């Protein structure tokens, strides 16, 4: 029985992990701010620069009355591959990774299905911070769909405004993931960003951006169809000169139901489902 529960929890954790990567949106970049506090935010990755990050996530979920906590961490290097007409092609290389899973108070023997340690992924990103294409550096164990590549690297980029923006200015992006003919997409909603301030941190001039989103989720999972509402909050700090992430934090709260057919009665059954995911990364060198 415990083995069945563990496999069920692992499936749901994988789905929620993918969901989190799919909807979360992280910082892009900015050109130097003027004295009038107007700036044009743009992703233009600097030449000959390698950025070293530590990233981590914690996911707390309750499904059918069972509490689960999953922790993961990654060491990630980002560097420029080449400048292209479409934007900057960069490489994210995943180094040491760690993971753990607690079911109630019990540590479960579990490993993430997608093995990122040693893998590399190269997205091409426009000056607006939009990913237009993604290429793997080779095969990645456990990955079955091409769209998973974008979901993994998406947390390093944010959609930026078309025009200059002043401190206190806002811009928004419509979010649509997993469009389906004749049905609701997997995820839809709108995120609104605000440029909070431009300040100095040591020798770096940085832009501080905050974002808030309301999302609707209608997504197939191994446990059934997840129908839920989600609130997302983002706080990002970007280096103004160079356009790279200095630090980033995000919280995603999901509340709803998982709907599945009971195998014994063939009737639909709703299970209350709740999940909170905390994700962050920090430039360490």
CSV table of C-alpha atoms in Angstrom, one decimal:
chain,number,residue,atom,x,y,z
A,1,UNK,CA,0.0,0.0,0.0
A,2,UNK,CA,2.8,2.4,0.9
A,3,UNK,CA,4.5,1.7,-2.4
A,4,UNK,CA,1.3,2.6,-4.3
A,5,UNK,CA,0.9,5.8,-2.3
A,6,UNK,CA,4.6,6.8,-3.0
A,7,UNK,CA,4.1,6.2,-6.7
A,8,UNK,CA,0.9,8.3,-6.7
A,9,UNK,CA,2.6,11.1,-4.7
A,10,UNK,CA,5.6,11.1,-7.1
A,11,UNK,CA,3.3,11.4,-10.2
A,12,UNK,CA,1.4,14.3,-8.6
A,13,UNK,CA,4.7,16.0,-7.6
A,14,UNK,CA,6.0,15.8,-11.1
A,15,UNK,CA,2.8,17.3,-12.5
A,16,UNK,CA,2.9,20.2,-10.0
A,17,UNK,CA,6.6,20.7,-10.6
A,18,UNK,CA,5.9,21.0,-14.4
A,19,UNK,CA,3.0,23.2,-13.7
A,20,UNK,CA,5.1,25.5,-11.6
A,21,UNK,CA,7.7,25.8,-14.3
A,22,UNK,CA,5.1,26.3,-17.0
A,23,UNK,CA,3.5,29.3,-15.4
A,24,UNK,CA,6.2,31.0,-13.5
A,25,UNK,CA,7.9,34.0,-15.2
A,26,UNK,CA,11.3,35.3,-14.1
A,27,UNK,CA,13.4,38.3,-14.8
A,28,UNK,CA,15.0,39.3,-18.1
A,29,UNK,CA,17.1,42.5,-18.2
A,30,UNK,CA,17.5,46.2,-18.6
A,31,UNK,CA,19.6,49.0,-20.2
A,32,UNK,CA,21.0,51.8,-18.1
A,33,UNK,CA,18.4,54.0,-16.5
A,34,UNK,CA,18.4,57.8,-17.2
A,35,UNK,CA,18.4,60.4,-14.4
A,36,UNK,CA,14.7,60.9,-15.2
A,37,UNK,CA,14.0,57.4,-13.9
A,38,UNK,CA,13.0,56.3,-17.3
A,39,UNK,CA,14.5,53.1,-18.7
A,40,UNK,CA,14.0,50.6,-21.5
A,41,UNK,CA,14.1,47.1,-20.2
A,42,UNK,CA,15.7,44.7,-22.6
A,43,UNK,CA,17.4,41.3,-22.6
A,44,UNK,CA,20.8,41.7,-24.2
A,45,UNK,CA,23.2,39.1,-22.6
A,46,UNK,CA,26.8,40.4,-22.2
A,47,UNK,CA,29.6,38.8,-24.2
A,48,UNK,CA,32.2,36.6,-22.5
A,49,UNK,CA,30.3,36.5,-19.2
A,50,UNK,CA,29.5,33.3,-17.3
A,51,UNK,CA,26.9,33.7,-14.5
A,52,UNK,CA,26.8,31.2,-11.6
A,53,UNK,CA,23.5,30.6,-9.8
A,54,UNK,CA,22.1,28.6,-7.0
A,55,UNK,CA,18.4,27.9,-7.4
A,56,UNK,CA,16.0,26.0,-5.2
A,57,UNK,CA,12.3,25.2,-4.8
A,58,UNK,CA,10.1,24.0,-2.0
A,59,UNK,CA,6.6,22.6,-2.7
A,60,UNK,CA,4.1,21.9,0.0
A,61,UNK,CA,0.9,20.1,-1.2
A,62,UNK,CA,-2.1,18.4,0.3
A,63,UNK,CA,-3.9,15.8,-1.8
A,64,UNK,CA,-6.6,13.5,-0.4
A,65,UNK,CA,-5.6,14.6,3.1
A,66,UNK,CA,-1.9,13.7,2.6
A,67,UNK,CA,0.7,16.4,3.2
A,68,UNK,CA,3.8,16.2,1.0
A,69,UNK,CA,6.9,18.5,0.9
A,70,UNK,CA,9.4,18.4,-1.9
A,71,UNK,CA,12.7,20.2,-1.9
A,72,UNK,CA,15.1,20.6,-4.9
A,73,UNK,CA,18.2,22.6,-5.5
A,74,UNK,CA,20.4,23.2,-8.6
A,75,UNK,CA,23.7,24.8,-9.5
A,76,UNK,CA,23.3,26.5,-12.8
A,77,UNK,CA,25.7,28.4,-15.1
A,78,UNK,CA,24.4,30.8,-17.8
A,79,UNK,CA,26.5,32.0,-20.7
A,80,UNK,CA,26.1,33.4,-24.2
A,81,UNK,CA,26.2,31.1,-27.1
A,82,UNK,CA,25.8,33.7,-29.9
A,83,UNK,CA,23.9,36.9,-30.8
A,84,UNK,CA,21.2,36.2,-33.4
A,85,UNK,CA,18.7,38.3,-35.4
A,86,UNK,CA,16.0,36.9,-33.1
A,87,UNK,CA,17.9,37.8,-29.9
A,88,UNK,CA,20.5,36.2,-27.6
A,89,UNK,CA,21.0,32.5,-27.7
A,90,UNK,CA,22.2,31.5,-24.2
A,91,UNK,CA,23.1,28.2,-22.5
A,92,UNK,CA,21.9,27.1,-19.1
A,93,UNK,CA,24.1,24.2,-17.8
A,94,UNK,CA,22.9,22.3,-14.8
A,95,UNK,CA,25.5,21.2,-12.3
A,96,UNK,CA,25.0,19.6,-8.9
A,97,UNK,CA,21.4,18.8,-8.0
A,98,UNK,CA,19.8,17.6,-4.8
A,99,UNK,CA,16.3,16.5,-4.0
A,100,UNK,CA,14.2,15.2,-1.1
A,101,UNK,CA,10.5,14.2,-0.5
A,102,UNK,CA,8.7,14.1,2.8
A,103,UNK,CA,5.3,12.4,3.1
A,104,UNK,CA,3.9,13.5,6.4
A,105,UNK,CA,6.9,13.0,8.7
A,106,UNK,CA,8.4,10.2,6.7
A,107,UNK,CA,11.3,10.7,4.3
A,108,UNK,CA,10.5,8.9,1.0
A,109,UNK,CA,13.1,7.3,-1.2
A,110,UNK,CA,12.4,9.3,-4.4
A,111,UNK,CA,14.3,10.9,-7.3
A,112,UNK,CA,12.9,13.5,-9.8
A,113,UNK,CA,11.9,11.7,-13.0
A,114,UNK,CA,13.8,14.3,-15.1
A,115,UNK,CA,17.5,14.2,-14.5
A,116,UNK,CA,19.0,17.6,-15.0
A,117,UNK,CA,22.5,17.2,-13.5
A,118,UNK,CA,25.0,17.5,-16.3
A,119,UNK,CA,22.4,18.6,-18.8
A,120,UNK,CA,22.4,21.8,-20.8
A,121,UNK,CA,19.5,23.7,-22.5
A,122,UNK,CA,19.9,26.6,-24.9
A,123,UNK,CA,17.0,29.0,-25.3
A,124,UNK,CA,17.0,31.9,-27.8
A,125,UNK,CA,15.5,34.9,-26.1
A,126,UNK,CA,14.3,38.2,-27.7
A,127,UNK,CA,15.2,41.6,-26.2
A,128,UNK,CA,11.7,41.6,-24.7
A,129,UNK,CA,12.6,38.5,-22.7
A,130,UNK,CA,10.4,36.1,-24.7
A,131,UNK,CA,11.7,32.6,-25.5
A,132,UNK,CA,11.3,31.9,-29.3
A,133,UNK,CA,13.1,28.5,-29.4
A,134,UNK,CA,14.8,26.0,-27.1
A,135,UNK,CA,17.4,23.3,-27.9
A,136,UNK,CA,18.7,20.6,-25.7
A,137,UNK,CA,22.5,20.1,-25.5
A,138,UNK,CA,21.9,16.3,-25.8
A,139,UNK,CA,19.5,13.7,-24.4
A,140,UNK,CA,18.0,14.4,-21.0
A,141,UNK,CA,17.0,11.4,-19.0
A,142,UNK,CA,13.3,11.3,-18.2
A,143,UNK,CA,12.2,14.0,-20.6
A,144,UNK,CA,9.5,13.0,-23.1
A,145,UNK,CA,8.1,16.2,-24.5
A,146,UNK,CA,9.8,19.1,-26.3
A,147,UNK,CA,7.7,21.7,-24.5
A,148,UNK,CA,9.3,20.5,-21.2
A,149,UNK,CA,12.5,22.2,-22.3
A,150,UNK,CA,10.8,25.6,-22.2
A,151,UNK,CA,9.1,24.9,-18.9
A,152,UNK,CA,12.5,24.2,-17.3
A,153,UNK,CA,14.3,27.4,-18.5
A,154,UNK,CA,11.3,29.7,-18.3
A,155,UNK,CA,11.9,30.8,-14.7
A,156,UNK,CA,15.0,32.7,-15.8
A,157,UNK,CA,13.1,35.1,-18.1
A,158,UNK,CA,10.4,37.7,-18.0
A,159,UNK,CA,8.3,39.5,-20.7
A,160,UNK,CA,9.4,43.1,-20.7
A,161,UNK,CA,7.5,46.3,-21.8
A,162,UNK,CA,7.5,47.6,-25.4
A,163,UNK,CA,8.3,51.1,-24.3
A,164,UNK,CA,10.4,52.9,-21.7
A,165,UNK,CA,9.1,52.6,-18.2
A,166,UNK,CA,9.4,54.9,-15.2
A,167,UNK,CA,9.7,53.9,-11.6
A,168,UNK,CA,6.2,53.0,-10.5
A,169,UNK,CA,5.2,52.1,-14.1
A,170,UNK,CA,3.4,48.9,-14.9
A,171,UNK,CA,3.1,46.5,-17.8
A,172,UNK,CA,1.3,43.2,-18.2
A,173,UNK,CA,1.4,39.9,-20.1
A,174,UNK,CA,-1.4,37.4,-20.9
A,175,UNK,CA,-0.4,33.9,-20.0
A,176,UNK,CA,-1.7,30.9,-22.1
A,177,UNK,CA,-0.2,27.5,-21.7
A,178,UNK,CA,-1.3,24.3,-23.4
A,179,UNK,CA,-4.0,25.5,-25.8
A,180,UNK,CA,-6.6,22.8,-26.7
A,181,UNK,CA,-9.2,22.9,-29.5
A,182,UNK,CA,-12.7,23.3,-28.1
A,183,UNK,CA,-11.5,23.3,-24.5
A,184,UNK,CA,-9.9,25.6,-21.9
A,185,UNK,CA,-6.1,25.8,-22.0
A,186,UNK,CA,-4.0,24.2,-19.3
A,187,UNK,CA,-3.3,27.6,-17.8
A,188,UNK,CA,-4.5,31.1,-18.5
A,189,UNK,CA,-4.4,34.4,-16.8
A,190,UNK,CA,-2.6,37.8,-16.7
A,191,UNK,CA,0.5,38.9,-14.8
A,192,UNK,CA,1.0,42.6,-14.0
A,193,UNK,CA,4.6,43.9,-13.4
A,194,UNK,CA,5.7,47.0,-11.6
A,195,UNK,CA,9.1,48.7,-11.7
A,196,UNK,CA,9.5,49.4,-8.0
A,197,UNK,CA,12.9,51.2,-8.0
A,198,UNK,CA,16.4,51.5,-9.4
A,199,UNK,CA,19.2,51.4,-6.9
A,200,UNK,CA,22.8,50.5,-6.3
A,201,UNK,CA,23.9,47.2,-4.8
A,202,UNK,CA,27.7,47.4,-4.4
A,203,UNK,CA,29.1,48.2,-7.8
A,204,UNK,CA,25.9,47.1,-9.6
A,205,UNK,CA,23.0,49.3,-10.6
A,206,UNK,CA,19.9,47.2,-10.4
A,207,UNK,CA,16.2,47.3,-11.2
A,208,UNK,CA,13.7,45.9,-8.7
A,209,UNK,CA,10.5,44.4,-10.3
A,210,UNK,CA,7.5,42.9,-8.7
A,211,UNK,CA,4.7,41.0,-10.4
A,212,UNK,CA,1.2,39.7,-9.4
A,213,UNK,CA,-0.9,37.2,-11.4
A,214,UNK,CA,-4.3,35.5,-11.2
A,215,UNK,CA,-4.4,32.1,-13.1
A,216,UNK,CA,-7.0,29.5,-14.0
A,217,UNK,CA,-5.8,25.9,-14.3
A,218,UNK,CA,-7.5,23.1,-16.2
A,219,UNK,CA,-4.8,20.5,-16.7
A,220,UNK,CA,-4.6,16.7,-17.1
A,221,UNK,CA,-2.4,14.9,-14.5
A,222,UNK,CA,-1.7,11.3,-13.7
A,223,UNK,CA,-4.2,11.6,-10.8
A,224,UNK,CA,-7.0,13.2,-12.9
A,225,UNK,CA,-7.9,16.7,-14.2
A,226,UNK,CA,-6.8,19.5,-11.9
A,227,UNK,CA,-9.3,22.4,-12.0
A,228,UNK,CA,-8.0,25.2,-9.8
A,229,UNK,CA,-7.3,28.9,-9.2
A,230,UNK,CA,-3.8,30.1,-8.6
A,231,UNK,CA,-2.1,33.3,-7.2
A,232,UNK,CA,1.4,34.1,-8.3
A,233,UNK,CA,3.8,36.7,-6.8
A,234,UNK,CA,7.2,37.6,-8.1
A,235,UNK,CA,10.1,39.8,-6.8
A,236,UNK,CA,13.1,40.1,-9.1
A,237,UNK,CA,16.3,42.1,-9.1
A,238,UNK,CA,18.0,42.7,-12.4
A,239,UNK,CA,21.5,44.1,-13.2
A,240,UNK,CA,20.8,47.2,-15.3
A,241,UNK,CA,24.0,47.0,-17.2
A,242,UNK,CA,24.0,43.5,-18.8
A,243,UNK,CA,20.4,42.5,-18.2
A,244,UNK,CA,20.9,39.4,-16.0
A,245,UNK,CA,19.2,38.2,-12.9
A,246,UNK,CA,20.8,39.1,-9.6
A,247,UNK,CA,18.1,37.4,-7.4
A,248,UNK,CA,14.6,36.2,-7.8
A,249,UNK,CA,11.8,34.9,-5.6
A,250,UNK,CA,8.4,33.6,-6.6
A,251,UNK,CA,5.4,32.1,-4.7
A,252,UNK,CA,2.6,30.1,-6.4
A,253,UNK,CA,-0.5,29.2,-4.5
A,254,UNK,CA,-2.9,26.6,-6.1
A,255,UNK,CA,-6.3,25.8,-4.7
A,256,UNK,CA,-8.9,23.6,-6.4
A,257,UNK,CA,-10.0,20.0,-7.1
A,258,UNK,CA,-8.6,17.0,-8.9
A,259,UNK,CA,-11.4,15.2,-10.8
A,260,UNK,CA,-11.1,11.6,-11.7
A,261,UNK,CA,-13.3,8.5,-12.3
A,262,UNK,CA,-13.5,6.0,-9.5
A,263,UNK,CA,-12.3,2.7,-11.0
A,264,UNK,CA,-14.9,0.8,-9.0
A,265,UNK,CA,-18.0,2.8,-9.7
A,266,UNK,CA,-16.9,4.6,-12.9
A,267,UNK,CA,-18.3,7.8,-11.4
A,268,UNK,CA,-16.4,11.1,-11.2
A,269,UNK,CA,-14.9,12.0,-7.9
A,270,UNK,CA,-13.5,15.3,-6.7
A,271,UNK,CA,-10.5,15.5,-4.4
A,272,UNK,CA,-9.6,18.8,-2.7
A,273,UNK,CA,-6.1,19.7,-3.8
A,274,UNK,CA,-3.8,22.5,-2.5
A,275,UNK,CA,-0.2,23.3,-3.3
A,276,UNK,CA,2.2,26.2,-2.5
A,277,UNK,CA,5.5,26.4,-4.3
A,278,UNK,CA,8.4,28.7,-3.4
A,279,UNK,CA,11.1,29.1,-6.1
A,280,UNK,CA,14.2,31.3,-5.9
A,281,UNK,CA,17.6,31.8,-7.5
A,282,UNK,CA,20.5,33.9,-6.6
A,283,UNK,CA,23.7,35.0,-8.4
A,284,UNK,CA,26.6,33.7,-6.5
A,285,UNK,CA,29.5,34.8,-8.8
